[in-house]
MMTF fields as JSON, N, C-alpha, C and O atoms, coordinates in Angstrom:
{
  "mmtfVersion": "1.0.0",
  "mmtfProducer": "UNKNOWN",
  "numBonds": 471,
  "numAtoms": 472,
  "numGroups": 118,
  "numChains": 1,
  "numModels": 1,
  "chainsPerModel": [1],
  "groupsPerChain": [118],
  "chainIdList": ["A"],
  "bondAtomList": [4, 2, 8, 6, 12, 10, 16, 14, 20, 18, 24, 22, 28, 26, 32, 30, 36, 34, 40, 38, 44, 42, 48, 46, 52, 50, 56, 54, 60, 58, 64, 62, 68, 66, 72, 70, 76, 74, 80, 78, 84, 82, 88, 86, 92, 90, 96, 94, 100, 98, 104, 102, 108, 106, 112, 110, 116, 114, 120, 118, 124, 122, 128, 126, 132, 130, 136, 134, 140, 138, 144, 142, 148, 146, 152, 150, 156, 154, 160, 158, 164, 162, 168, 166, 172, 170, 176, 174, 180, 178, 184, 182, 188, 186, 192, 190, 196, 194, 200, 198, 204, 202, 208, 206, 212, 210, 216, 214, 220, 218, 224, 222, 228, 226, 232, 230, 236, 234, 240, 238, 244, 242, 248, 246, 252, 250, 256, 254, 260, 258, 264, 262, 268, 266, 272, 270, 276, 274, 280, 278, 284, 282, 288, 286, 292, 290, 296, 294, 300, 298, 304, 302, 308, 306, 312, 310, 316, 314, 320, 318, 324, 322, 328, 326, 332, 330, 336, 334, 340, 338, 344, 342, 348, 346, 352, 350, 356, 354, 360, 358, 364, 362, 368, 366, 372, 370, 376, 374, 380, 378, 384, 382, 388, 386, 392, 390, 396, 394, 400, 398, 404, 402, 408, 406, 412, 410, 416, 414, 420, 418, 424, 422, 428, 426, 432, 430, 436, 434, 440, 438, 444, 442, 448, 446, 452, 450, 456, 454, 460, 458, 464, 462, 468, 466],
  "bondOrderList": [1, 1, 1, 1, 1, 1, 1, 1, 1, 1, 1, 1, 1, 1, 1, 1, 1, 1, 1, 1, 1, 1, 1, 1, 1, 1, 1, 1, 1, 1, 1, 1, 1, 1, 1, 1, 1, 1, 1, 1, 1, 1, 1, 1, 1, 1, 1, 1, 1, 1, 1, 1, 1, 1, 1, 1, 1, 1, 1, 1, 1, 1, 1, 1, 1, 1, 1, 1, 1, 1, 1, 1, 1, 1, 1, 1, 1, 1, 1, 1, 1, 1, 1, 1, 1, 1, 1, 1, 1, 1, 1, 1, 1, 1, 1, 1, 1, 1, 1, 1, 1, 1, 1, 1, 1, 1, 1, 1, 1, 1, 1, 1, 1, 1, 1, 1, 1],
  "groupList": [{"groupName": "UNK", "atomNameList": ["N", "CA", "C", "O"], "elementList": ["N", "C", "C", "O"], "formalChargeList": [0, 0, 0, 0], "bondAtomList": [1, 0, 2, 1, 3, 2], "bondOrderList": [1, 1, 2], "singleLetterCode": "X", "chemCompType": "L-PEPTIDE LINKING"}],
  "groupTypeList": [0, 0, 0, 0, 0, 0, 0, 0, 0, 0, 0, 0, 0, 0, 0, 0, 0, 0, 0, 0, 0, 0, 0, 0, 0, 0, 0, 0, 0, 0, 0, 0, 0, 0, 0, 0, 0, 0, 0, 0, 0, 0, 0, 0, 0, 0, 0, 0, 0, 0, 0, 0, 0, 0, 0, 0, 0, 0, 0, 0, 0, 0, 0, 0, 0, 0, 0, 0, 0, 0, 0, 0, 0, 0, 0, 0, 0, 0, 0, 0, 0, 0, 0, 0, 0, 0, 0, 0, 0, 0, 0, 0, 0, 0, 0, 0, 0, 0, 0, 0, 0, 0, 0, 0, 0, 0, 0, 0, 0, 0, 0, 0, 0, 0, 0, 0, 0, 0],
  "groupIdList": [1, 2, 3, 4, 5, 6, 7, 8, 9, 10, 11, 12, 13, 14, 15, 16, 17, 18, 19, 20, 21, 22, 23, 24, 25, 26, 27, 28, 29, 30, 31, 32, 33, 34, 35, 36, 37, 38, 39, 40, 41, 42, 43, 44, 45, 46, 47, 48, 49, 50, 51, 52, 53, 54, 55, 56, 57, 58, 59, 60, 61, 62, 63, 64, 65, 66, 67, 68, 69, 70, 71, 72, 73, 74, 75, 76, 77, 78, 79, 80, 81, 82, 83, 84, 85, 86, 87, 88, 89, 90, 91, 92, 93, 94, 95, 96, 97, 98, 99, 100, 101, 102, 103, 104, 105, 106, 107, 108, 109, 110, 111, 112, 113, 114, 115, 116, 117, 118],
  "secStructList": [7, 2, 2, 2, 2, 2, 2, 6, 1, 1, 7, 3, 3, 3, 3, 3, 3, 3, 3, 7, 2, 2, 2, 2, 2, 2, 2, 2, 2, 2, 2, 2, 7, 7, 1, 1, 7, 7, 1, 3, 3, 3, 3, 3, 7, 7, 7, 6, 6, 1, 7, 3, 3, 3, 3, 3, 3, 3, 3, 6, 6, 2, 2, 2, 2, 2, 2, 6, 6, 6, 6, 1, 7, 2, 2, 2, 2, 2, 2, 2, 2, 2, 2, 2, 2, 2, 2, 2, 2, 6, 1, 7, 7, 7, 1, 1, 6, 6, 1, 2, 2, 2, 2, 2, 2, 2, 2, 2, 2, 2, 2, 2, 1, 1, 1, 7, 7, 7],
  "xCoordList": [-12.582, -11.374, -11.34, -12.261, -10.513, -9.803, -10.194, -10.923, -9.305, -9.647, -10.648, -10.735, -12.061, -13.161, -13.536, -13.486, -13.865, -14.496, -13.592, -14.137, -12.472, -11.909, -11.856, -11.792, -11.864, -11.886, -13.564, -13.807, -14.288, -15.832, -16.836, -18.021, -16.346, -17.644, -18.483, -19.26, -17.887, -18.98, -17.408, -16.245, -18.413, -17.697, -17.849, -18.101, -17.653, -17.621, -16.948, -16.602, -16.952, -16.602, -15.949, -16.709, -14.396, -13.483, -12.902, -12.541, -12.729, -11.824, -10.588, -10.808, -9.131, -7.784, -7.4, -7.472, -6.859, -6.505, -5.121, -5.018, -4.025, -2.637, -2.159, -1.762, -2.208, -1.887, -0.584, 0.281, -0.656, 0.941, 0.755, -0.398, 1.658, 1.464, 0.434, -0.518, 0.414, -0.685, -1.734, -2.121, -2.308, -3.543, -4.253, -5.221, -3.258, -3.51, -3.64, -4.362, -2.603, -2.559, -4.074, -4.659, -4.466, -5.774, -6.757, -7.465, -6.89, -8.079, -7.869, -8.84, -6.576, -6.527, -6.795, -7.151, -6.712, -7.152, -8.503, -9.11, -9.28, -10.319, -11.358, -12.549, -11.092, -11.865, -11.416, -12.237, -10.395, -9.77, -9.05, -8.78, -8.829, -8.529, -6.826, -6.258, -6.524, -5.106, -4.396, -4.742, -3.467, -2.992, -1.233, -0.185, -1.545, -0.226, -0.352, -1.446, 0.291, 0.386, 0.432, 1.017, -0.474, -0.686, -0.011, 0.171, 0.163, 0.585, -0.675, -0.692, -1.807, -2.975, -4.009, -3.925, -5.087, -6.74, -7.373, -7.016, -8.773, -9.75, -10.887, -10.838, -12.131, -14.03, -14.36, -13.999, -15.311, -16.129, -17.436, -18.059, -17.69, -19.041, -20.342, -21.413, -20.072, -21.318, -22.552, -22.426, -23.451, -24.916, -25.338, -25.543, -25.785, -26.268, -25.49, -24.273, -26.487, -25.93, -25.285, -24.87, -25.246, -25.035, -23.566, -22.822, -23.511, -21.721, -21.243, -21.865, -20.112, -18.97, -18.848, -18.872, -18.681, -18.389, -17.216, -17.271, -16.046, -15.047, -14.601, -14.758, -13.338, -12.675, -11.015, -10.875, -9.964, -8.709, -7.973, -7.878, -7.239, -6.119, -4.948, -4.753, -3.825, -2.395, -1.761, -1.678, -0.768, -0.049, 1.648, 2.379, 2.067, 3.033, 4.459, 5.559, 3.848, 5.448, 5.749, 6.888, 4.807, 5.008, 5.554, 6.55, 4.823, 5.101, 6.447, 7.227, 6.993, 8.196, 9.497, 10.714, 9.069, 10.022, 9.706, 10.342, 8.809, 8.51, 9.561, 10.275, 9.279, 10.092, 11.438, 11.921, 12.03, 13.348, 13.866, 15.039, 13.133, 13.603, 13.807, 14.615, 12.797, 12.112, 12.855, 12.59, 13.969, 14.751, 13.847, 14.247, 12.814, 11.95, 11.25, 10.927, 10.927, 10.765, 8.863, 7.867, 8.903, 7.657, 6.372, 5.364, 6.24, 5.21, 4.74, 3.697, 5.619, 5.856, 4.637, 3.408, 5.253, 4.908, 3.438, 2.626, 3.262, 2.367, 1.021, -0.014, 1.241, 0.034, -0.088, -0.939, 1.098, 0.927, -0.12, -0.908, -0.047, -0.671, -2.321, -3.129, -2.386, -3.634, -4.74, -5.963, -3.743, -4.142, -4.278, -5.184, -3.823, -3.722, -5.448, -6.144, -5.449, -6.564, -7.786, -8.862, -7.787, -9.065, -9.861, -11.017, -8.218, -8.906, -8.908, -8.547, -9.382, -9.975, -11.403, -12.331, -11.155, -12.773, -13.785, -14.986, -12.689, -13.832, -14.06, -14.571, -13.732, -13.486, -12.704, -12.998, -11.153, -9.714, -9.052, -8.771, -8.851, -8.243, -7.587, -7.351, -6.668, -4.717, -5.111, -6.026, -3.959, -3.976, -2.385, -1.978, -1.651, -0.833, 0.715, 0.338, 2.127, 2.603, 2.51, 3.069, 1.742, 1.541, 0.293, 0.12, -0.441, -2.273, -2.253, -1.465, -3.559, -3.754, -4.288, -4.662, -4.167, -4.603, -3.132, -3.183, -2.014, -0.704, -0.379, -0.09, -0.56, -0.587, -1.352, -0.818, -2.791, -3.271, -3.183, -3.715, -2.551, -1.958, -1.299, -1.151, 0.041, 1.334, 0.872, 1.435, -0.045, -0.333, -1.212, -0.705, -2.023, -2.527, -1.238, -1.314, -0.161, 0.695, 1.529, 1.803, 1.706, 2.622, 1.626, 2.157, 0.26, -0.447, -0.326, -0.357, -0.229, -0.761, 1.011, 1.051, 2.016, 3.699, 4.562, 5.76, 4.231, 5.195, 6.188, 5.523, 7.36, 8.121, 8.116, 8.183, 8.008, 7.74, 9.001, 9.551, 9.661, 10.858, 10.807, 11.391, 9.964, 9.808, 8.639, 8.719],
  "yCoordList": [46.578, 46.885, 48.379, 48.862, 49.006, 50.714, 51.242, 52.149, 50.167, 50.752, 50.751, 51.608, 49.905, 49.695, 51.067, 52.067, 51.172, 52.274, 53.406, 54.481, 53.557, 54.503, 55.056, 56.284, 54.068, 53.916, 53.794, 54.124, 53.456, 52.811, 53.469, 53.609, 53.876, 54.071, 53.425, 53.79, 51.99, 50.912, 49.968, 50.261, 48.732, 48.019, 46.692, 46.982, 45.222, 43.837, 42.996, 42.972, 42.317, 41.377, 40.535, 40.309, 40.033, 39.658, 38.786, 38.905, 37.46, 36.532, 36.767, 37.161, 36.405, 36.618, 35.15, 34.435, 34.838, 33.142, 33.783, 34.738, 33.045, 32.806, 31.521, 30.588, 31.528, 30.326, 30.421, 31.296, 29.556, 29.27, 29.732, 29.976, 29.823, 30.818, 29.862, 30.445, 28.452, 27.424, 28.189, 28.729, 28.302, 28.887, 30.082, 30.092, 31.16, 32.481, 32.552, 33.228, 31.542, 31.52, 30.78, 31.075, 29.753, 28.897, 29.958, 29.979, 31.201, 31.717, 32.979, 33.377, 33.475, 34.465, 34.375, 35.395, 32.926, 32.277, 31.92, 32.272, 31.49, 31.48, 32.686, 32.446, 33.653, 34.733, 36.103, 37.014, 36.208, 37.118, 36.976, 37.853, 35.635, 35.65, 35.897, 36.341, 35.371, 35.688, 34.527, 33.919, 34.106, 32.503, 32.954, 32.949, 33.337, 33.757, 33.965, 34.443, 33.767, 34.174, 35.685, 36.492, 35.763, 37.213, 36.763, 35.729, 38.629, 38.875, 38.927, 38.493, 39.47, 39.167, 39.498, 40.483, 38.674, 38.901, 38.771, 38.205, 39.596, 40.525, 40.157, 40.44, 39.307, 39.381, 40.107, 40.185, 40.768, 41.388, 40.486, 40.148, 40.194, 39.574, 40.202, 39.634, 41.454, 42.002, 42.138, 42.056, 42.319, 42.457, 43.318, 43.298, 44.811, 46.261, 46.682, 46.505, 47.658, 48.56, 47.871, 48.595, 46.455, 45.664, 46.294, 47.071, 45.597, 45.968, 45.274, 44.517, 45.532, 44.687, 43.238, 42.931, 42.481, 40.856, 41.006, 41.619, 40.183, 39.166, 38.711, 38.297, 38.413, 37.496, 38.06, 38.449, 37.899, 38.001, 36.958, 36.188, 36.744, 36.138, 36.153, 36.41, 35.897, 36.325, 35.742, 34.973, 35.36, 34.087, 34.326, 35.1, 33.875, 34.055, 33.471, 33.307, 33.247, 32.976, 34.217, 34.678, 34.811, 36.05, 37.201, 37.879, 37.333, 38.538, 37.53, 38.402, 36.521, 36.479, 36.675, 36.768, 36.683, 37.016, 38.604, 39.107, 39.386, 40.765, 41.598, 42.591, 40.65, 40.83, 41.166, 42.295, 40.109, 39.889, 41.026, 41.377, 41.598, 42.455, 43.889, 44.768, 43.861, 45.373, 45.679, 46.584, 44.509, 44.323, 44.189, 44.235, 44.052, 44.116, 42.997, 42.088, 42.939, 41.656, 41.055, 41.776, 39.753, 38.955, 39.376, 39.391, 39.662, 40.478, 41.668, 42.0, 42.533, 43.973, 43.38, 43.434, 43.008, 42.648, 41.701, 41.842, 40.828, 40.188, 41.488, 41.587, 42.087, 42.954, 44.644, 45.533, 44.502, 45.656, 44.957, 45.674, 43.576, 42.904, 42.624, 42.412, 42.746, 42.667, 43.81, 43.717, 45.105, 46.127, 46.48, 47.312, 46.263, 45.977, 45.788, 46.329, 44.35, 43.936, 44.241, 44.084, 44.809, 45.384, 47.017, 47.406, 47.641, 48.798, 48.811, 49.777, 47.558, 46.842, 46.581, 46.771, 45.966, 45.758, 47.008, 47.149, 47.689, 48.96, 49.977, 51.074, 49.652, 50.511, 50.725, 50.995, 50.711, 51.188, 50.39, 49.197, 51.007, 50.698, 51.159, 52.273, 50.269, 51.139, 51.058, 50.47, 51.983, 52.007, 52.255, 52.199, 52.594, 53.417, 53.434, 53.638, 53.19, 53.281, 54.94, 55.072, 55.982, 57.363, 57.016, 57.943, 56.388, 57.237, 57.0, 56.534, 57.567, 57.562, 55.901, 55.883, 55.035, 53.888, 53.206, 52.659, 53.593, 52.913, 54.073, 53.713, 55.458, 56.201, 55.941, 55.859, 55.786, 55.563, 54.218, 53.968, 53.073, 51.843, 51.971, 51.054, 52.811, 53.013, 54.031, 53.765, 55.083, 55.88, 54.313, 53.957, 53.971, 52.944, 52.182, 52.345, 51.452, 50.943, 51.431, 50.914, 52.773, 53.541, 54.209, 54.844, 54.04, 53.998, 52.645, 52.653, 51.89, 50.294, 49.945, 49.254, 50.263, 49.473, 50.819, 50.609, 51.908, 52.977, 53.218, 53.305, 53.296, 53.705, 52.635, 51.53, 52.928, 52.051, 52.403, 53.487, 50.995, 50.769, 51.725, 52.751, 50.942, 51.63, 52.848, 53.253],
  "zCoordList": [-6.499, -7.242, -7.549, -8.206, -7.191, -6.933, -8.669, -9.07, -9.46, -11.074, -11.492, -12.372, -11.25, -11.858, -11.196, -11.911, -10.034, -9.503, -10.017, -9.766, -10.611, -11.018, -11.714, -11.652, -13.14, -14.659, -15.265, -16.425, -14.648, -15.126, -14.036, -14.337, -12.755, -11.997, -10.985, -10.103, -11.595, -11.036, -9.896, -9.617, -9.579, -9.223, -10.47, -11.639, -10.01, -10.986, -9.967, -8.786, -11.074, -10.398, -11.737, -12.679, -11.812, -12.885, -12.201, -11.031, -13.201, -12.739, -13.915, -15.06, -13.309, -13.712, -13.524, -12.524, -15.097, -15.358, -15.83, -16.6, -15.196, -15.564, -16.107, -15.41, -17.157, -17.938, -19.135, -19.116, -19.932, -20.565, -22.313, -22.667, -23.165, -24.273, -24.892, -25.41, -24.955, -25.59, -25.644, -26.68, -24.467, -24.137, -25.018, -25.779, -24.53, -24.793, -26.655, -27.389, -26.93, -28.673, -29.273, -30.315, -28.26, -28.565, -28.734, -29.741, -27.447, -27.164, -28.416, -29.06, -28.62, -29.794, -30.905, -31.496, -31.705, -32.65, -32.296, -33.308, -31.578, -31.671, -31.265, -31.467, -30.843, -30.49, -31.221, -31.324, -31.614, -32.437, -33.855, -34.675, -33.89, -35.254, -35.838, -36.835, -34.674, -34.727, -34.407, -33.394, -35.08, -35.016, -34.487, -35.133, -32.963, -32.66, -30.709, -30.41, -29.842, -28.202, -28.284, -29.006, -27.186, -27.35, -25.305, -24.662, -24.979, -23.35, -22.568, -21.416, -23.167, -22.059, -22.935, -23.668, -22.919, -23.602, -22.451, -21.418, -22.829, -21.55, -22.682, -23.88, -21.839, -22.497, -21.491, -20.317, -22.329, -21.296, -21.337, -22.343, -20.093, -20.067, -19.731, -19.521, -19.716, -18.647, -19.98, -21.202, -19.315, -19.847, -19.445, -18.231, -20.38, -19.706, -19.13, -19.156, -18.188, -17.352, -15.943, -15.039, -15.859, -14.639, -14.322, -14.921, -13.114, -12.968, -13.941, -14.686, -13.943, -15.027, -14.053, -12.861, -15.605, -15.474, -16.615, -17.681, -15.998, -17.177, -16.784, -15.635, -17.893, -17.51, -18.381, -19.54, -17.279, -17.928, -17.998, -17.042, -19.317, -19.223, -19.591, -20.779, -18.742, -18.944, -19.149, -18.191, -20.227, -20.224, -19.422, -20.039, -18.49, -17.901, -18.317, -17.79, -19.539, -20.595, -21.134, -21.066, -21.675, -22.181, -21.129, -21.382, -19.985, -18.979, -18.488, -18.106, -18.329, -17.96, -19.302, -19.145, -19.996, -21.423, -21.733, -22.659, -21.052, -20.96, -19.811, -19.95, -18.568, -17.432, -17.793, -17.717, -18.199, -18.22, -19.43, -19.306, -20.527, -21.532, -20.851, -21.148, -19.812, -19.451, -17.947, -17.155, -17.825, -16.588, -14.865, -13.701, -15.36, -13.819, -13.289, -14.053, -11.879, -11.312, -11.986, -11.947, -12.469, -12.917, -12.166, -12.874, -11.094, -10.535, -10.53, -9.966, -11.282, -11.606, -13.156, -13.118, -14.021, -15.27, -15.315, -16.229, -14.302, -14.238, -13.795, -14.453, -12.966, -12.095, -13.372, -13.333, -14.33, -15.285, -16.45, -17.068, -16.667, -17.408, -17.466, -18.37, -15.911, -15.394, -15.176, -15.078, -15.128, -15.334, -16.647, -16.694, -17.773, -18.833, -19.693, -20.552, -18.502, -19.321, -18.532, -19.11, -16.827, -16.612, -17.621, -17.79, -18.15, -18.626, -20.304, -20.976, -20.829, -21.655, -21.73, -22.517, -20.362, -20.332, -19.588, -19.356, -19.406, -19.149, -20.368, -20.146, -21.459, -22.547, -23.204, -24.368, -22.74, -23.175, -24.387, -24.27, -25.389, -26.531, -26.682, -26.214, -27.738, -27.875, -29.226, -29.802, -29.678, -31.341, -32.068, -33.228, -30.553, -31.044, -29.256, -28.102, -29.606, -28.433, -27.439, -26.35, -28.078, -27.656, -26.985, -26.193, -26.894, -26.5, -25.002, -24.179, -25.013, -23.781, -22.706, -21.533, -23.409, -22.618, -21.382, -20.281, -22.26, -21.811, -20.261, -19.12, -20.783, -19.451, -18.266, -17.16, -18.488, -17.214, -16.845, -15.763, -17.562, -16.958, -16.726, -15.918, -16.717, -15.983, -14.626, -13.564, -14.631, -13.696, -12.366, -11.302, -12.742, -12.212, -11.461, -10.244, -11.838, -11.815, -10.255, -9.172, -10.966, -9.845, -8.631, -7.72, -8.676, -7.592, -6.545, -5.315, -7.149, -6.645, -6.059, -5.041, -6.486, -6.545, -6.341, -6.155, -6.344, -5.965, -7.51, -8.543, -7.605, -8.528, -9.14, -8.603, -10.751, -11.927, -12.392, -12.198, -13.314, -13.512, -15.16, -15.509, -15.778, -17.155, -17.768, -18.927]
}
């Protein structure tokens, strides 16, 4: 994967689960503490210095109710989501709609899909 080696250095190896807002609200409440559907949660599983291990998940109720606000096609939104949550698990935290995590997921974006809608 282009971003791991991009963003982290290394390579991994990540599995990507697309599932329904149930889910994503089950795993946010139980791992975060938040009793609400979130658009995508990222574990990191790795141990040490190994390559990266996780796991993403996206709920595709959300990126299609994202889609449709942000006027762009569900695969646009689904693969921004996913990028989303690999540069999570390489480190990347948001705090704020300015920082720097949302840029190099949109720069990422428009590497991988050419011209980005938003």
């Amino acid at each position: 994967m282009a971003i791991l080696r991009g963003e982290w250095g290394r390579g991994g190896e990540v599995g990507v689960t697309f599932a329904g807002d149930g889910c994503l609200r089950d795993l946010n409440r139980e791992f975060l503490g938040r009793d609400e559907p979130t658009d995508v949660i990222a574990f990191n599983l790795s141990s040490g210095d190994d390559d990266l291990v996780g796991d993403v998940y996206i709920s595709v109720d959300r990126a299609a109710d994202q889609a449709r606000d942000l006027g762009i096609d569900l695969e646009e939104e689904l693969l921004r989501l996913e990028l989303h949550g690999l540069l999570h698990l390489v480190g990347y935290d948001h705090t704020g709609e300015d920082d720097a995590m949302w840029k190099v997921q949109e720069d990422w974006l428009r590497r991988l899909i050419g011209k980005v809608k938003t």
